[in-house]
Amino acid sequence: RIDLGLGRAPGSDPVTSRALNNDMSRAENFPSEVTELQTLLGPYNGTHPIRAIPGENTNVPIWLLGSSLFSAQLAAQKGLPYVFAGHFAPRFVYDAIALYKREFKASSVLDKPYVMLALPLVAADTDDEAQYLSTTSKQRVLELIRGNELWLKPPVESMDGLWSEQERAHVENFLSLSVVGGHVSIKHKLEMIAKQLEVDEFIFTNDVFDSEKRHRALEILMEIKH
């Protein structure tokens, strides 16, 4: 499966983002650039001076990515599937998905809205282990808030002493849609979120320090699915 996700943000740390997006006016061109890309990936019709080879006529599925209402509205207008960045912008999740579904216009791509939700995931064999492993994700968000490098750090027994109360509130808000736990907890949380938000698919971030534990989290997801 190959999908193409399009968003306005570079998707990096603040320093890199500023370097890549130094012309902020380009964001205004995003809707027309999406249309142009759709043309390039569709059948050649002679209207564009450039031909995308081998992309031409592949019709690679295009998703619009967003963490605010802008991309939700654009995806609705173009009749494209929509991915909401719940892994870092949870406060807009309800409004963005509701707006997308309310204003959706059927297209040659979709006849009805289709939503994917990105969530932070820490799955383990027990709830306690998952909570322990999740401190890696908390430390990473803490470094993001502080403007530091975003390397994964080993989990810790307690976050006490590592953050201020204000920083703790910021981290917990950032990760408020986190799905953390063992098999039963993960399954329950995902079913609840899917029902509340009426999403069609999930995609996950998996900030677990140990690679074997990270792979195990994905195995648990597949076990829950089946």
mmCIF file of C-alpha atoms in Angstrom:
data_model
loop_
_atom_site.group_PDB
_atom_site.id
_atom_site.type_symbol
_atom_site.label_atom_id
_atom_site.label_comp_id
_atom_site.label_asym_id
_atom_site.label_seq_id
_atom_site.Cartn_x
_atom_site.Cartn_y
_atom_site.Cartn_z
ATOM 1 C CA ARG A 1 0.000 0.000 0.000
ATOM 2 C CA ILE A 2 1.346 3.408 -0.988
ATOM 3 C CA ASP A 3 -0.472 6.596 0.015
ATOM 4 C CA LEU A 4 0.673 10.178 -0.513
ATOM 5 C CA GLY A 5 0.060 12.540 2.388
ATOM 6 C CA LEU A 6 0.179 16.268 1.666
ATOM 7 C CA GLY A 7 0.494 18.935 4.329
ATOM 8 C CA ARG A 8 1.669 22.528 4.650
ATOM 9 C CA ALA A 9 4.173 21.914 7.446
ATOM 10 C CA PRO A 10 7.696 20.510 6.868
ATOM 11 C CA GLY A 11 7.203 18.062 9.742
ATOM 12 C CA SER A 12 10.430 18.606 11.646
ATOM 13 C CA ASP A 13 11.945 20.407 14.619
ATOM 14 C CA PRO A 14 11.385 24.173 14.880
ATOM 15 C CA VAL A 15 14.837 25.147 13.534
ATOM 16 C CA THR A 16 14.580 22.897 10.473
ATOM 17 C CA SER A 17 10.988 23.971 9.872
ATOM 18 C CA ARG A 18 11.997 27.634 9.746
ATOM 19 C CA ALA A 19 14.830 26.853 7.335
ATOM 20 C CA LEU A 20 12.602 24.867 4.982
ATOM 21 C CA ASN A 21 9.624 27.185 5.128
ATOM 22 C CA ASN A 22 11.314 30.588 5.074
ATOM 23 C CA ASP A 23 8.775 31.853 2.527
ATOM 24 C CA MET A 24 5.590 31.701 4.607
ATOM 25 C CA SER A 25 3.524 33.027 1.693
ATOM 26 C CA ARG A 26 3.894 29.636 0.009
ATOM 27 C CA ALA A 27 1.266 28.244 2.372
ATOM 28 C CA GLU A 28 -1.283 30.327 0.458
ATOM 29 C CA ASN A 29 -0.435 28.337 -2.681
ATOM 30 C CA PHE A 30 -1.111 24.971 -1.070
ATOM 31 C CA PRO A 31 -4.642 24.438 -2.494
ATOM 32 C CA SER A 32 -3.503 25.133 -6.070
ATOM 33 C CA GLU A 33 -0.425 22.948 -5.591
ATOM 34 C CA VAL A 34 -2.643 20.053 -4.494
ATOM 35 C CA THR A 35 -4.700 20.483 -7.654
ATOM 36 C CA GLU A 36 -1.549 20.596 -9.774
ATOM 37 C CA LEU A 37 -0.223 17.411 -8.205
ATOM 38 C CA GLN A 38 -3.538 15.661 -8.830
ATOM 39 C CA THR A 39 -3.217 16.649 -12.486
ATOM 40 C CA LEU A 40 0.361 15.363 -12.716
ATOM 41 C CA LEU A 41 -0.533 11.999 -11.179
ATOM 42 C CA GLY A 42 -3.616 11.564 -13.351
ATOM 43 C CA PRO A 43 -3.870 10.766 -17.074
ATOM 44 C CA TYR A 44 -2.013 13.199 -19.331
ATOM 45 C CA ASN A 45 -4.436 15.702 -20.844
ATOM 46 C CA GLY A 46 -2.049 18.093 -22.553
ATOM 47 C CA THR A 47 -2.873 21.048 -20.287
ATOM 48 C CA HIS A 48 0.341 20.982 -18.219
ATOM 49 C CA PRO A 49 3.827 21.729 -19.608
ATOM 50 C CA ILE A 50 5.390 19.037 -17.432
ATOM 51 C CA ARG A 51 4.751 15.317 -17.495
ATOM 52 C CA ALA A 52 5.468 13.320 -14.320
ATOM 53 C CA ILE A 53 7.180 10.064 -15.273
ATOM 54 C CA PRO A 54 6.596 7.485 -13.801
ATOM 55 C CA GLY A 55 3.908 9.233 -11.727
ATOM 56 C CA GLU A 56 1.629 10.055 -14.640
ATOM 57 C CA ASN A 57 -1.639 8.094 -14.654
ATOM 58 C CA THR A 58 -0.749 6.235 -11.440
ATOM 59 C CA ASN A 59 -3.476 8.060 -9.486
ATOM 60 C CA VAL A 60 -1.582 7.482 -6.243
ATOM 61 C CA PRO A 61 -4.086 7.976 -3.374
ATOM 62 C CA ILE A 62 -3.705 11.515 -2.031
ATOM 63 C CA TRP A 63 -4.571 12.344 1.569
ATOM 64 C CA LEU A 64 -4.595 15.820 3.057
ATOM 65 C CA LEU A 65 -2.812 16.067 6.394
ATOM 66 C CA GLY A 66 -3.821 18.609 8.987
ATOM 67 C CA SER A 67 -3.660 19.774 12.577
ATOM 68 C CA SER A 68 -6.137 22.641 12.198
ATOM 69 C CA LEU A 69 -9.343 23.502 10.367
ATOM 70 C CA PHE A 70 -7.659 24.665 7.146
ATOM 71 C CA SER A 71 -6.761 21.248 5.738
ATOM 72 C CA ALA A 72 -10.034 19.776 6.973
ATOM 73 C CA GLN A 73 -11.981 22.305 4.923
ATOM 74 C CA LEU A 74 -9.725 21.888 1.881
ATOM 75 C CA ALA A 75 -10.026 18.092 1.997
ATOM 76 C CA ALA A 76 -13.802 18.449 2.208
ATOM 77 C CA GLN A 77 -13.945 20.834 -0.750
ATOM 78 C CA LYS A 78 -11.774 18.562 -2.903
ATOM 79 C CA GLY A 79 -13.478 15.342 -1.821
ATOM 80 C CA LEU A 80 -10.202 13.838 -0.602
ATOM 81 C CA PRO A 81 -9.520 11.601 2.412
ATOM 82 C CA TYR A 82 -8.337 13.469 5.505
ATOM 83 C CA VAL A 83 -5.733 12.660 8.149
ATOM 84 C CA PHE A 84 -5.845 14.550 11.443
ATOM 85 C CA ALA A 85 -2.660 14.943 13.492
ATOM 86 C CA GLY A 86 -4.001 13.814 16.843
ATOM 87 C CA HIS A 87 -0.489 12.820 17.864
ATOM 88 C CA PHE A 88 0.416 16.458 18.451
ATOM 89 C CA ALA A 89 -2.693 18.666 18.017
ATOM 90 C CA PRO A 90 -5.470 16.962 19.994
ATOM 91 C CA ARG A 91 -7.386 20.103 20.934
ATOM 92 C CA PHE A 92 -8.697 20.586 17.382
ATOM 93 C CA VAL A 93 -9.616 16.963 16.692
ATOM 94 C CA TYR A 94 -13.381 17.207 17.216
ATOM 95 C CA ASP A 95 -13.828 20.495 15.362
ATOM 96 C CA ALA A 96 -11.619 19.507 12.419
ATOM 97 C CA ILE A 97 -13.252 16.133 11.801
ATOM 98 C CA ALA A 98 -16.741 17.598 12.239
ATOM 99 C CA LEU A 99 -15.962 20.385 9.757
ATOM 100 C CA TYR A 100 -14.565 17.912 7.226
ATOM 101 C CA LYS A 101 -17.640 15.699 7.391
ATOM 102 C CA ARG A 102 -20.094 18.593 7.384
ATOM 103 C CA GLU A 103 -18.633 20.300 4.309
ATOM 104 C CA PHE A 104 -17.533 17.214 2.366
ATOM 105 C CA LYS A 105 -18.313 17.236 -1.354
ATOM 106 C CA ALA A 106 -18.341 13.949 -3.240
ATOM 107 C CA SER A 107 -15.680 13.599 -5.928
ATOM 108 C CA SER A 108 -14.236 11.083 -8.370
ATOM 109 C CA VAL A 109 -12.038 9.960 -5.470
ATOM 110 C CA LEU A 110 -14.640 9.533 -2.709
ATOM 111 C CA ASP A 111 -18.409 9.492 -2.506
ATOM 112 C CA LYS A 112 -18.391 10.054 1.256
ATOM 113 C CA PRO A 113 -15.951 11.350 3.922
ATOM 114 C CA TYR A 114 -13.032 9.139 4.930
ATOM 115 C CA VAL A 115 -10.954 9.958 8.016
ATOM 116 C CA MET A 116 -7.675 8.655 9.361
ATOM 117 C CA LEU A 117 -6.583 9.708 12.856
ATOM 118 C CA ALA A 118 -2.951 9.793 13.964
ATOM 119 C CA LEU A 119 -2.436 8.825 17.603
ATOM 120 C CA PRO A 120 0.524 8.366 19.958
ATOM 121 C CA LEU A 121 0.737 4.668 20.871
ATOM 122 C CA VAL A 122 2.578 2.810 23.609
ATOM 123 C CA ALA A 123 1.441 -0.814 23.752
ATOM 124 C CA ALA A 124 3.007 -3.468 25.971
ATOM 125 C CA ASP A 125 2.105 -6.797 27.542
ATOM 126 C CA THR A 126 0.866 -5.094 30.716
ATOM 127 C CA ASP A 127 -0.572 -1.694 31.575
ATOM 128 C CA ASP A 128 2.237 -1.029 34.061
ATOM 129 C CA GLU A 129 4.946 -1.747 31.506
ATOM 130 C CA ALA A 130 3.236 0.487 28.958
ATOM 131 C CA GLN A 131 3.032 3.359 31.445
ATOM 132 C CA TYR A 132 6.745 2.928 32.182
ATOM 133 C CA LEU A 133 7.674 2.862 28.488
ATOM 134 C CA SER A 134 5.521 5.931 27.826
ATOM 135 C CA THR A 135 7.932 8.130 29.788
ATOM 136 C CA THR A 136 10.146 8.102 26.687
ATOM 137 C CA SER A 137 7.393 9.832 24.745
ATOM 138 C CA LYS A 138 6.833 12.301 27.568
ATOM 139 C CA GLN A 139 10.527 13.172 27.659
ATOM 140 C CA ARG A 140 10.560 13.680 23.894
ATOM 141 C CA VAL A 141 7.630 16.107 24.013
ATOM 142 C CA LEU A 142 9.290 17.881 26.933
ATOM 143 C CA GLU A 143 12.405 18.422 24.816
ATOM 144 C CA LEU A 144 10.215 19.683 21.971
ATOM 145 C CA ILE A 145 8.613 22.239 24.288
ATOM 146 C CA ARG A 146 12.068 23.338 25.426
ATOM 147 C CA GLY A 147 13.309 23.638 21.843
ATOM 148 C CA ASN A 148 15.907 20.892 22.218
ATOM 149 C CA GLU A 149 16.894 17.960 20.005
ATOM 150 C CA LEU A 150 14.278 15.221 19.857
ATOM 151 C CA TRP A 151 16.268 12.049 20.482
ATOM 152 C CA LEU A 152 14.434 9.192 22.169
ATOM 153 C CA LYS A 153 15.534 8.774 25.769
ATOM 154 C CA PRO A 154 15.381 5.633 27.934
ATOM 155 C CA PRO A 155 12.225 5.330 30.061
ATOM 156 C CA VAL A 156 12.351 6.421 33.697
ATOM 157 C CA GLU A 157 10.495 5.244 36.778
ATOM 158 C CA SER A 158 9.095 8.712 37.396
ATOM 159 C CA MET A 159 8.948 12.048 35.602
ATOM 160 C CA ASP A 160 9.012 13.845 38.949
ATOM 161 C CA GLY A 161 11.898 16.288 39.024
ATOM 162 C CA LEU A 162 12.298 16.253 35.239
ATOM 163 C CA TRP A 163 9.628 18.848 34.501
ATOM 164 C CA SER A 164 7.920 21.838 36.079
ATOM 165 C CA GLU A 165 4.192 21.832 36.720
ATOM 166 C CA GLN A 166 3.665 24.090 33.715
ATOM 167 C CA GLU A 167 5.731 21.776 31.507
ATOM 168 C CA ARG A 168 3.834 18.784 32.797
ATOM 169 C CA ALA A 169 0.542 20.404 31.814
ATOM 170 C CA HIS A 170 1.880 21.155 28.330
ATOM 171 C CA VAL A 171 3.131 17.590 27.825
ATOM 172 C CA GLU A 172 -0.098 16.015 29.068
ATOM 173 C CA ASN A 173 -2.150 18.271 26.795
ATOM 174 C CA PHE A 174 0.084 17.419 23.823
ATOM 175 C CA LEU A 175 -0.352 13.694 24.506
ATOM 176 C CA SER A 176 -3.997 13.795 25.594
ATOM 177 C CA LEU A 177 -5.001 11.352 22.839
ATOM 178 C CA SER A 178 -2.246 8.885 23.757
ATOM 179 C CA VAL A 179 -3.234 5.230 23.705
ATOM 180 C CA VAL A 180 -1.182 3.524 26.412
ATOM 181 C CA GLY A 181 -1.642 0.063 27.908
ATOM 182 C CA GLY A 182 -1.812 -3.679 27.436
ATOM 183 C CA HIS A 183 -4.042 -5.618 25.054
ATOM 184 C CA VAL A 184 -7.368 -4.997 26.795
ATOM 185 C CA SER A 185 -6.738 -1.325 27.539
ATOM 186 C CA ILE A 186 -5.501 -0.565 24.030
ATOM 187 C CA LYS A 187 -8.451 -2.316 22.403
ATOM 188 C CA HIS A 188 -10.964 -0.515 24.625
ATOM 189 C CA LYS A 189 -9.406 2.917 24.041
ATOM 190 C CA LEU A 190 -9.217 2.516 20.274
ATOM 191 C CA GLU A 191 -12.798 1.292 20.046
ATOM 192 C CA MET A 192 -13.963 4.227 22.174
ATOM 193 C CA ILE A 193 -12.087 6.802 20.075
ATOM 194 C CA ALA A 194 -13.267 5.240 16.812
ATOM 195 C CA LYS A 195 -16.876 5.386 18.012
ATOM 196 C CA GLN A 196 -16.705 8.924 19.389
ATOM 197 C CA LEU A 197 -14.989 10.437 16.356
ATOM 198 C CA GLU A 198 -16.320 8.056 13.694
ATOM 199 C CA VAL A 199 -12.892 7.548 12.120
ATOM 200 C CA ASP A 200 -12.196 4.934 9.457
ATOM 201 C CA GLU A 201 -8.511 4.248 10.117
ATOM 202 C CA PHE A 202 -5.768 4.890 12.637
ATOM 203 C CA ILE A 203 -2.098 5.614 12.087
ATOM 204 C CA PHE A 204 0.316 5.669 15.012
ATOM 205 C CA THR A 205 3.491 7.207 16.311
ATOM 206 C CA ASN A 206 5.391 4.757 18.500
ATOM 207 C CA ASP A 207 7.987 6.557 20.617
ATOM 208 C CA VAL A 208 9.420 3.572 22.481
ATOM 209 C CA PHE A 209 13.153 3.608 23.233
ATOM 210 C CA ASP A 210 13.933 -0.099 22.931
ATOM 211 C CA SER A 211 13.543 -1.402 19.370
ATOM 212 C CA GLU A 212 12.299 -4.825 20.514
ATOM 213 C CA LYS A 213 9.660 -3.199 22.724
ATOM 214 C CA ARG A 214 8.719 -0.952 19.813
ATOM 215 C CA HIS A 215 8.254 -3.971 17.551
ATOM 216 C CA ARG A 216 6.273 -5.701 20.281
ATOM 217 C CA ALA A 217 3.872 -2.753 20.385
ATOM 218 C CA LEU A 218 3.121 -3.262 16.697
ATOM 219 C CA GLU A 219 2.627 -6.992 17.246
ATOM 220 C CA ILE A 220 0.100 -6.215 19.974
ATOM 221 C CA LEU A 221 -1.768 -3.947 17.566
ATOM 222 C CA MET A 222 -2.032 -6.772 15.045
ATOM 223 C CA GLU A 223 -3.137 -9.214 17.755
ATOM 224 C CA ILE A 224 -5.897 -6.802 18.757
ATOM 225 C CA LYS A 225 -6.932 -6.347 15.133
ATOM 226 C CA HIS A 226 -7.354 -10.079 14.594
#
